[in-house]
Coordinates of C-alpha atoms in Angstrom, one line a residue:
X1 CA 47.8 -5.5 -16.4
X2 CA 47.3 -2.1 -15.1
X3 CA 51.2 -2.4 -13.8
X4 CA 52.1 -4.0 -17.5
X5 CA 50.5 -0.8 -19.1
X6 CA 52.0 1.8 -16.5
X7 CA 48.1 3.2 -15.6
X8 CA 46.2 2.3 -12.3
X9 CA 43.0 1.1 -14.5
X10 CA 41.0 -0.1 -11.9
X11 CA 42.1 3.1 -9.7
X12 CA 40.8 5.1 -12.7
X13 CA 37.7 3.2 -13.3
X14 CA 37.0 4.1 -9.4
X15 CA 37.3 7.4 -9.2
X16 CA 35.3 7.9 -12.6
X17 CA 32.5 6.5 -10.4
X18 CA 32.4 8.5 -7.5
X19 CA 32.9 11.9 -10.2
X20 CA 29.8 10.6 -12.0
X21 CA 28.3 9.6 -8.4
X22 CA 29.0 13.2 -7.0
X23 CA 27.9 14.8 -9.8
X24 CA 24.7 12.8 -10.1
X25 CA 23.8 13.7 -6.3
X26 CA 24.7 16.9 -6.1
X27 CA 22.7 18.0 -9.2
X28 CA 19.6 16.0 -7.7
X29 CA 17.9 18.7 -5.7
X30 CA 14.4 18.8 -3.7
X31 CA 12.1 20.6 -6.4
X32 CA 13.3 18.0 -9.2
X33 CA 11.3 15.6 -7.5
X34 CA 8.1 17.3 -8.4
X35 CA 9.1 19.2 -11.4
X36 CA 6.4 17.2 -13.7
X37 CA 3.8 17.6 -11.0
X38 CA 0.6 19.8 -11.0
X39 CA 0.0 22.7 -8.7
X40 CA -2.4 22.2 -5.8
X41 CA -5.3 24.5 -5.7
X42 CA -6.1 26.8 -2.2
X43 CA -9.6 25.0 -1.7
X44 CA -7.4 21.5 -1.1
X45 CA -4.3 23.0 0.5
X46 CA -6.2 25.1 2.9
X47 CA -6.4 22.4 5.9
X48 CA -2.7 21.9 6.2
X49 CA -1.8 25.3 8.1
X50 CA -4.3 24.6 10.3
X51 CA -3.3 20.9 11.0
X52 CA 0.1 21.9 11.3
X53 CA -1.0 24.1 14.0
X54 CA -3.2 21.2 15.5
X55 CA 0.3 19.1 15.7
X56 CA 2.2 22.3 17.4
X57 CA -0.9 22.3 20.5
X58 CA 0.4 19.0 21.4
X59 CA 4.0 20.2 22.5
X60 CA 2.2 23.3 24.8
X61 CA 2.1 22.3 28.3
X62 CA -0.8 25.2 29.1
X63 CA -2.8 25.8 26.0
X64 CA -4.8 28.7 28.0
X65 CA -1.4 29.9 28.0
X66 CA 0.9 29.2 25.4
X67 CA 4.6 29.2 24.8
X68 CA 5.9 28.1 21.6
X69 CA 2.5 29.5 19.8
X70 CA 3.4 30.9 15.9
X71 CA 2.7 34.1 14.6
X72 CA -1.3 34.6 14.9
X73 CA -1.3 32.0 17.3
X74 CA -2.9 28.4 17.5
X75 CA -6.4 29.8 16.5
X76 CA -8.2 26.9 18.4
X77 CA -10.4 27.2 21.4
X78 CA -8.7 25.5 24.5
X79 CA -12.7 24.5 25.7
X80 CA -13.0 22.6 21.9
X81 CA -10.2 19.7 23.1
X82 CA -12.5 17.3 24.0
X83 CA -9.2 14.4 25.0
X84 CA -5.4 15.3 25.5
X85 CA -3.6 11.9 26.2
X86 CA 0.0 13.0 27.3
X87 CA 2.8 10.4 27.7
X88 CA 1.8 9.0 31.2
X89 CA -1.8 8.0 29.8
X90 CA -0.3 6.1 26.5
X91 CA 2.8 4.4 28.4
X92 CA 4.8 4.7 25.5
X93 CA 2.5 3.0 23.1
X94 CA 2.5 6.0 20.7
X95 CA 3.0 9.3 20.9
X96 CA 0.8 12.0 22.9
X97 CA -2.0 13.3 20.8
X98 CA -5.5 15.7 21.2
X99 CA -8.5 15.0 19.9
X100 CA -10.4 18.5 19.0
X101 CA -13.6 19.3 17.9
X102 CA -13.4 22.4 15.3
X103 CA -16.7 23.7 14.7
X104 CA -15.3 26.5 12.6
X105 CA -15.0 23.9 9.9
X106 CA -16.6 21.2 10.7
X107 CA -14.2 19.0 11.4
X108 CA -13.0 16.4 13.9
X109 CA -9.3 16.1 14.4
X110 CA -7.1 14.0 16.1
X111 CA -3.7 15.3 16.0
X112 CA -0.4 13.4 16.8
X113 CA 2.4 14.9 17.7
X114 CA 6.2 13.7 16.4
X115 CA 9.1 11.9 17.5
X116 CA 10.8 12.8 20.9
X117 CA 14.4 12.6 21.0
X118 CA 14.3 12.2 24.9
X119 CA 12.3 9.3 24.8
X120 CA 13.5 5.7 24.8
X121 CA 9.7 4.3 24.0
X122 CA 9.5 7.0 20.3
X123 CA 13.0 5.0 19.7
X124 CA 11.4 1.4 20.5
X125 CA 7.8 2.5 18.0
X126 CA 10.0 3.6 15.2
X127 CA 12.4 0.4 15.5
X128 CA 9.8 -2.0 15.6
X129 CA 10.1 -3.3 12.2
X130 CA 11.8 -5.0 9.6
X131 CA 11.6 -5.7 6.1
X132 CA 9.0 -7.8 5.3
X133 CA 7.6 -8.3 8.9
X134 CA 3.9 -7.2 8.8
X135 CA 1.8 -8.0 6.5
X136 CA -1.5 -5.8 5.7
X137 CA -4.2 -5.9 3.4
X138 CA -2.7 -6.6 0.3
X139 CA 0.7 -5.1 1.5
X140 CA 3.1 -4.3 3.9
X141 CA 3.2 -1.8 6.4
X142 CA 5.3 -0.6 9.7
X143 CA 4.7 -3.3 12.5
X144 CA 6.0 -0.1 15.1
X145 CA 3.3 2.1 14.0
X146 CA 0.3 0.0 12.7
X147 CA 0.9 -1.4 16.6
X148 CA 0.4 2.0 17.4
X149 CA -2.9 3.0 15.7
X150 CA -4.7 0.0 16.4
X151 CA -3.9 0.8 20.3
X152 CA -5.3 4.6 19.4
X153 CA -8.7 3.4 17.4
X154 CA -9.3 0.8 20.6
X155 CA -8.5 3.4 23.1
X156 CA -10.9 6.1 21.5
X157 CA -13.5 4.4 19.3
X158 CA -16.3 5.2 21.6
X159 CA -15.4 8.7 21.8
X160 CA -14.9 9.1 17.4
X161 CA -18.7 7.2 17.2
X162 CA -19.9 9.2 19.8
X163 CA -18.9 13.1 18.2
X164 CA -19.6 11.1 14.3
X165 CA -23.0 10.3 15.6
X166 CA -23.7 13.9 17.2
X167 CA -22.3 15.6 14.2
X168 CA -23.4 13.9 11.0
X169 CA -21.8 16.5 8.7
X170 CA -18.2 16.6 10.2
X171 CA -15.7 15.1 8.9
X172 CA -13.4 12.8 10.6
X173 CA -9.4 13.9 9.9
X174 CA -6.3 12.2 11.2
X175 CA -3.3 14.1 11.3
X176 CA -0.1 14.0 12.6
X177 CA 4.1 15.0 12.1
X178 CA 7.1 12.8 11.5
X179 CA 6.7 9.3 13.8
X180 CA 3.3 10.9 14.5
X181 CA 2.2 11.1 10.9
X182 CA 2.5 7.3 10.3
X183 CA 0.6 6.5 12.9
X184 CA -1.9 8.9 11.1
X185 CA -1.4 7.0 7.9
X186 CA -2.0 4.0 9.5
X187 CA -4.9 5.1 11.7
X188 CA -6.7 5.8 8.7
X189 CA -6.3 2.8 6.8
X190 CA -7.8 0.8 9.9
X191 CA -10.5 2.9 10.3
X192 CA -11.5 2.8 6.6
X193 CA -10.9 -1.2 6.9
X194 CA -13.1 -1.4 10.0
X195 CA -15.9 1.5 9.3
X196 CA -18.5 -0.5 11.3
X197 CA -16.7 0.3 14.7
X198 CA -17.5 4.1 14.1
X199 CA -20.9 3.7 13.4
X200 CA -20.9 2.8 9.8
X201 CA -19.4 6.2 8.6
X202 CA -18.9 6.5 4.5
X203 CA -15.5 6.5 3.7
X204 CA -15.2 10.3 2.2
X205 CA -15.8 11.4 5.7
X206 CA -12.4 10.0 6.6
X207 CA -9.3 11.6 5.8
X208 CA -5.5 12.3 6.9
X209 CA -3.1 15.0 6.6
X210 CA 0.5 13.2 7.2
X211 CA 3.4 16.4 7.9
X212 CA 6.5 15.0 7.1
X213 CA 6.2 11.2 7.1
X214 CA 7.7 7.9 7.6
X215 CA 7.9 5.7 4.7
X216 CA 5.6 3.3 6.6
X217 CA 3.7 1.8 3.7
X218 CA 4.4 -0.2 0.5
X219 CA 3.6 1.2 -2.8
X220 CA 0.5 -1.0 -3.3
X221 CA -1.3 0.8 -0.2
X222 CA 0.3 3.9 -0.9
X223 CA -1.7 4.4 -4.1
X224 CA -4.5 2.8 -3.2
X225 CA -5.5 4.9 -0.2
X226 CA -3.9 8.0 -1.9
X227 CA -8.1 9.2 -1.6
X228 CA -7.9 9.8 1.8
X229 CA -4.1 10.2 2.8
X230 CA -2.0 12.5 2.0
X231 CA 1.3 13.6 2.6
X232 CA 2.6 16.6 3.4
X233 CA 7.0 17.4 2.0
X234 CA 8.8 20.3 2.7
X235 CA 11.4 20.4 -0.3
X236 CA 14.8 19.0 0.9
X237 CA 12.7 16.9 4.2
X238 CA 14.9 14.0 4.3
X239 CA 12.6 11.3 6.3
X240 CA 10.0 11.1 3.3
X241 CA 13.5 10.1 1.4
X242 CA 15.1 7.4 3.6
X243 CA 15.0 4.3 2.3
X244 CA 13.7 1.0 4.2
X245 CA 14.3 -0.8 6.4
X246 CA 13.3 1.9 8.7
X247 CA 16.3 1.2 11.6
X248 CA 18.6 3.7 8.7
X249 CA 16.5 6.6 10.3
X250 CA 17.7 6.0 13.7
X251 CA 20.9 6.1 12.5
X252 CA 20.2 9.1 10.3
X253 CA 19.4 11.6 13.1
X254 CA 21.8 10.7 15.5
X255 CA 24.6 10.9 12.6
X256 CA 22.9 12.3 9.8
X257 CA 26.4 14.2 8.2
X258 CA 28.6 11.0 8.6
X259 CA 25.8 8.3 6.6
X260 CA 24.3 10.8 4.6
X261 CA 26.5 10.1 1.4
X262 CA 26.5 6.6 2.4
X263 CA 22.4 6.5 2.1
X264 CA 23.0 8.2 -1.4
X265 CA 25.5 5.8 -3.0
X266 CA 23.0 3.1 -1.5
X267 CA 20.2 4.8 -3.3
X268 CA 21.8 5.4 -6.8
X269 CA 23.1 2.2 -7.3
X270 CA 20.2 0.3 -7.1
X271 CA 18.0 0.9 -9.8
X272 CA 14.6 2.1 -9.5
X273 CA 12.8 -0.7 -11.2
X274 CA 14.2 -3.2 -8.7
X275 CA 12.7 -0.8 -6.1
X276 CA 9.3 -1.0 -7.6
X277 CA 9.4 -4.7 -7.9
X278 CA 10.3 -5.5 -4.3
X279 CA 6.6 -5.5 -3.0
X280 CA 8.3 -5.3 1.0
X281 CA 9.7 -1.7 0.3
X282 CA 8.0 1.2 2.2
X283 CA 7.2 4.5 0.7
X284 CA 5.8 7.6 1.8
X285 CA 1.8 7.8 1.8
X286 CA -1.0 8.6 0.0
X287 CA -1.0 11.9 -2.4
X288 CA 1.9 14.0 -2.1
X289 CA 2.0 17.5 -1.6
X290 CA 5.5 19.1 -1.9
X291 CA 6.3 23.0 -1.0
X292 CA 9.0 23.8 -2.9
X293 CA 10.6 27.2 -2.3
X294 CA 14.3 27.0 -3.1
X295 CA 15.4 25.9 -6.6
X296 CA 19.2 25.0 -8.1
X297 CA 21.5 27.9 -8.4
X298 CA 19.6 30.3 -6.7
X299 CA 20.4 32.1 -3.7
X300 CA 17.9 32.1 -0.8
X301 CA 14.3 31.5 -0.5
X302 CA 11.5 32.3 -3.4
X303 CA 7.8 32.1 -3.1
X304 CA 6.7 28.7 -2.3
X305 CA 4.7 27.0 -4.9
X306 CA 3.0 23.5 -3.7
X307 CA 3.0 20.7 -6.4
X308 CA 0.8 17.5 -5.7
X309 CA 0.5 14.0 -7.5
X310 CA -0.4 10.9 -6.7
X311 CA 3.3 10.0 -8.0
X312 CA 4.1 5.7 -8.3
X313 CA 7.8 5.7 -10.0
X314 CA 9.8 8.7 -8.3
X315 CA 8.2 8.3 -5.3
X316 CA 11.1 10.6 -2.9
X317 CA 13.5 7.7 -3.9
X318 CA 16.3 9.5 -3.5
X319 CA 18.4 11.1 -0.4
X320 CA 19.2 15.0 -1.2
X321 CA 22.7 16.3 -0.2
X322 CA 21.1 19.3 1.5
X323 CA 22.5 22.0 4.6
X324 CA 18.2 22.1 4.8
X325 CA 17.4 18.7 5.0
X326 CA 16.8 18.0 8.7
X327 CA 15.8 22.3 9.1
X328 CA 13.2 21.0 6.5
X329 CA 11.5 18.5 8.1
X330 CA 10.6 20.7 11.5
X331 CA 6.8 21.7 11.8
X332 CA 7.4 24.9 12.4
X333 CA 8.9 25.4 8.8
X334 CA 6.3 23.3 7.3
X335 CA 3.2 25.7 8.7
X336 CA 5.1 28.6 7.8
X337 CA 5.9 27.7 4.6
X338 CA 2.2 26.3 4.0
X339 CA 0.6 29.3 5.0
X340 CA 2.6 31.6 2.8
X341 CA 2.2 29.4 -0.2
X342 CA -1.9 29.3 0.8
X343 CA -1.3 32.9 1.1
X344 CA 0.2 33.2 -2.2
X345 CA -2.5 31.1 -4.2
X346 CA -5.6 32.5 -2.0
X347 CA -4.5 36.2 -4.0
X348 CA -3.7 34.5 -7.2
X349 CA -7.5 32.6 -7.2
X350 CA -9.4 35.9 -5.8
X351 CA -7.6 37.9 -9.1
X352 CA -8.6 35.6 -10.9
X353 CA -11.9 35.6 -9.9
X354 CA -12.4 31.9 -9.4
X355 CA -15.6 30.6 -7.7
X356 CA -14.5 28.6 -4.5
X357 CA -17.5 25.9 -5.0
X358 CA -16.8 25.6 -8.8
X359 CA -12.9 24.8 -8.5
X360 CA -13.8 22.9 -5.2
X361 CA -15.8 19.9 -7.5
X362 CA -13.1 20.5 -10.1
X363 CA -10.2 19.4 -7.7
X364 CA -12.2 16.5 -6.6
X365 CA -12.8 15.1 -10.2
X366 CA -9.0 16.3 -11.2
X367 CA -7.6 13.8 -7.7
X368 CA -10.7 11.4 -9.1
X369 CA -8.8 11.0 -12.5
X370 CA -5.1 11.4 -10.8
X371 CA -5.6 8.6 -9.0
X372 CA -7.5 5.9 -11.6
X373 CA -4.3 7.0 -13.5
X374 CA -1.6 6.0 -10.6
X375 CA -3.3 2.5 -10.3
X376 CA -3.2 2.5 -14.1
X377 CA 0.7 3.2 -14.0
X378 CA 1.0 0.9 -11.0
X379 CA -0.6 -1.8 -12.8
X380 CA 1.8 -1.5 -16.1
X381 CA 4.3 -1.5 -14.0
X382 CA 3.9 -4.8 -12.5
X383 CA 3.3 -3.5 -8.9
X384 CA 2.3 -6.0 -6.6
X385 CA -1.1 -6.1 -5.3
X386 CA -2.5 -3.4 -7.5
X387 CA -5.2 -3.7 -10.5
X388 CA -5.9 -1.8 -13.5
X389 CA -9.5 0.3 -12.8
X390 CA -11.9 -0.3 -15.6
X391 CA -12.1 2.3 -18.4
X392 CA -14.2 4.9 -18.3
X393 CA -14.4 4.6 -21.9
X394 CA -15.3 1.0 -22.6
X395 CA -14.2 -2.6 -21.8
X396 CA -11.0 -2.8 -23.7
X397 CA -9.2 -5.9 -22.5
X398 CA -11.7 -6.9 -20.0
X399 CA -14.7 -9.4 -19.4
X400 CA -17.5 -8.1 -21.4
X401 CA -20.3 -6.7 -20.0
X402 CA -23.9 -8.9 -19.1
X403 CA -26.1 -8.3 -21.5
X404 CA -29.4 -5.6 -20.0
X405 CA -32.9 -7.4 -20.0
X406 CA -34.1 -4.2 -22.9
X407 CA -31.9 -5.7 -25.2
X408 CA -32.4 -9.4 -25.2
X409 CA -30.0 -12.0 -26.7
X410 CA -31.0 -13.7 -29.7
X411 CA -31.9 -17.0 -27.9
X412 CA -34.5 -15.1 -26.2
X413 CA -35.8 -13.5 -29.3
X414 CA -39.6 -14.2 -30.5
X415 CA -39.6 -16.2 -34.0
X416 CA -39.8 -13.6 -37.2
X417 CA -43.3 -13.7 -38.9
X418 CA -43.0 -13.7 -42.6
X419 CA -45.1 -11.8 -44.8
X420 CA -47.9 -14.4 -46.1
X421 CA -48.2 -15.4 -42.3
X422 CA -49.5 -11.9 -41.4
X423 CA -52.0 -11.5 -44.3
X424 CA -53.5 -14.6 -43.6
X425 CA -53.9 -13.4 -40.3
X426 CA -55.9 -10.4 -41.2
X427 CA -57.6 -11.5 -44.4
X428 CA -59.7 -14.4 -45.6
X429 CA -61.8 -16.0 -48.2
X430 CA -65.6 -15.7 -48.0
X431 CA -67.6 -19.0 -49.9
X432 CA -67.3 -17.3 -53.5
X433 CA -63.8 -17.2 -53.5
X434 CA -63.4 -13.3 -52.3
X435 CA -61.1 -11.8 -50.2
X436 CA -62.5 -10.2 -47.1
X437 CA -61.3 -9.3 -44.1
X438 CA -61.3 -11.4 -40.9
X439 CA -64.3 -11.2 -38.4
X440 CA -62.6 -13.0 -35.7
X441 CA -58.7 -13.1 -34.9
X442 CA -57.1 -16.5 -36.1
X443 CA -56.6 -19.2 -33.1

């Protein structure tokens, strides 16, 4: 027909999808991704610099003297590391990692460091997996790196009771950057499954900082634990973006350029509620933090601003076409673009004139209320494994409440006593005939 007609139809119909396909991606930029989000406060931003710095320590070969320190240095006390596992001592079973104890703020850390391209076992971890391969509570999860932190809780357990036990009032924080932080992510969950093996610890005393993570997790998991996890995006990072199965980011940073725009076409054409139904498809986890410090038609850098939701639909779903998007994902750019935007909203809070302990228990009930919400829009939209949390403001479309013991049913309820029944019970007739009152109760 299209010869009949004297016009390449189909030819026409083709390239009118790839203009509307370029254009679509190369609109999409990094800070739309977040545009709807809330700004994060400095009281719950303030521990990512300094994790970000943890992660760095592990890539120092002499921390007494370092190397590759960042302006202001590491600021941690070499005699504070209480375990420094390097490669030889894990064998390739995950990456090398410090645990440290910071008494400065109470807090102890174990910090994993990322993925080394000169290593064949980081290759092997990150590979280990395919879609739908291991299941976990509820979910689905990365076999490579759930393998991983289950060899990391066995191998220091008795250490993590042990410091828990001598320091009641620390917290316990997993953190870690790229390959590194979704063995964090899944560290955590285990731990907050299996409590008992640290000594019975409550579960607020647990938490993770994930820089620049793996999608390791399915959606299910990811909001469900988004109380203790949370992730950590430097605007155009483009391994919080790649889509499972996970063997696409091998083949992203070795040829990142040439499959780039192949990931993208992959990624619009399949439509995001299809993504949200497939319950085997991994996402980033936890709460999201994302420092966003470029914007569309701008030139250059601007002053970071960090947004933060606990996000279910537009979950980094989509691949930018950035110059920035591996430069973004290094932890070097994410702790100096972290602690100028902490800088930034530290100034902006102390003009204000903010106290720090009032705004602190107002970001813990504004991530309280973020996150009842995500399950809420998880639930509506069908995600598997995931169930509406009850309202705060009634029981509207579930079971009904036991009745309390002060407010008896009816069944229960003594027999009413009519009018006659109670004068006759105080008053009765003497031999003339008269009314008098009682001198003994009735039987």
């Amino acid at each position: 027909m299209s010869l009949a007609c004297g016009l390449p139809l189909l030819e026409c119909v083709y390239c009118l999808g790839c203009a509307r396909w370029a254009w679509k991606r190369c609109l999409h930029t990094g800070d739309r991704d977040s545009a709807t989000w809330g700004l994060a406060s400095a009281a719950e931003f303030s521990p990512v610099p300094r994790m970000c710095r943890l992660i760095m320590a592990n890539y120092e070969p002499d921390l007494a003297n370092p190397v590759f320190s960042p302006p202001g240095g590491y600021g941690i006390d070499p005699a504070n590391i209480i375990r420094r596992r390097s490669y030889a001592d894990t064998r390739g079973r995950v990456t090398p990692y410090l645990v440290y104890l910071d008494h400065a703020h109470a807090d102890i850390v174990l910090a994993l460091r990322g993925l080394n391209l000169g290593r064949e076992s980081d290759y092997a971890l990150l590979l280990d997996n395919r879609l739908g391969k291991r299941k976990f509570d509820g979910g689905y999860v990365h076999n490579g790196l759930l393998r991983a932190a289950g060899w990391v809780l066995d191998a220091e357990c008795d250490l993590l009771r042990n410091l828990l036990d001598r320091y009641p009032d620390y917290k316990l924080t997993f953190t870690g950057h790229s390959l590194g932080a979704g063995i964090a992510a899944m560290l955590t969950m285990v731990v907050v499954l299996n409590l008992d093996k640290l000594g019975d610890v409550d579960r607020s005393r647990t938490r993770c900082y994930a820089m620049a993570p793996a999608r390791c997790m399915s959606l299910n998991l990811a909001v469900r634990y988004a109380d203790v996890i949370n992730s950590v995006v430097l605007q155009d990072d483009f391994l919080p973006r790649t889509a499972t199965p996970l063997e696409d980011i091998f083949k992203s940073i070795l040829c990142l350029p040439c499959l780039l725009c192949l990931r993208c076409l992959k990624d619009t054409c399949i439509p995001e509620d299809v993504m949200l139904k497939d319950p085997r498809r991994l996402y980033a986890p936890g709460r999201i933090y994302h420092i966003v410090e470029r914007k569309m038609f701008r030139c250059g850098r601007y002053p970071p601003v960090v947004k933060t939701a606990v996000p279910v639909d537009g979950r980094f779903e989509h691949v930018v076409l950035s110059c920035n998007a591996t430069m973004d994902h290094a932890v070097i750019w994410i702790e100096r673009e972290a602690q100028k935007a902490l800088d930034l909203m530290l100034e902006k809070e102390r003009t204000m004139l903010v106290p720090s302990e009032q705004r602190m228990e107002r970001d813990e009930t504004v991530h309280v209320e973020e996150h009842k919400a995500a399950l809420r829009r998880a639930a509506t939209l069908s995600v598997t494994g995931i169930r509406s949390p009850p309202s705060t403001y009634g029981t509207f479309g579930g079971e009904r409440p036991e009745r309390s013991e002060s407010f008896p049913s009816s069944a229960s309820r003594q027999p009413r006593v009519s009018w006659n029944d109670l004068i006759e019970s105080v008053f009765e007739k003497d031999e003339d005939g008269q009314i008098v009152l009682r001198s003994s109760p009735p039987s």
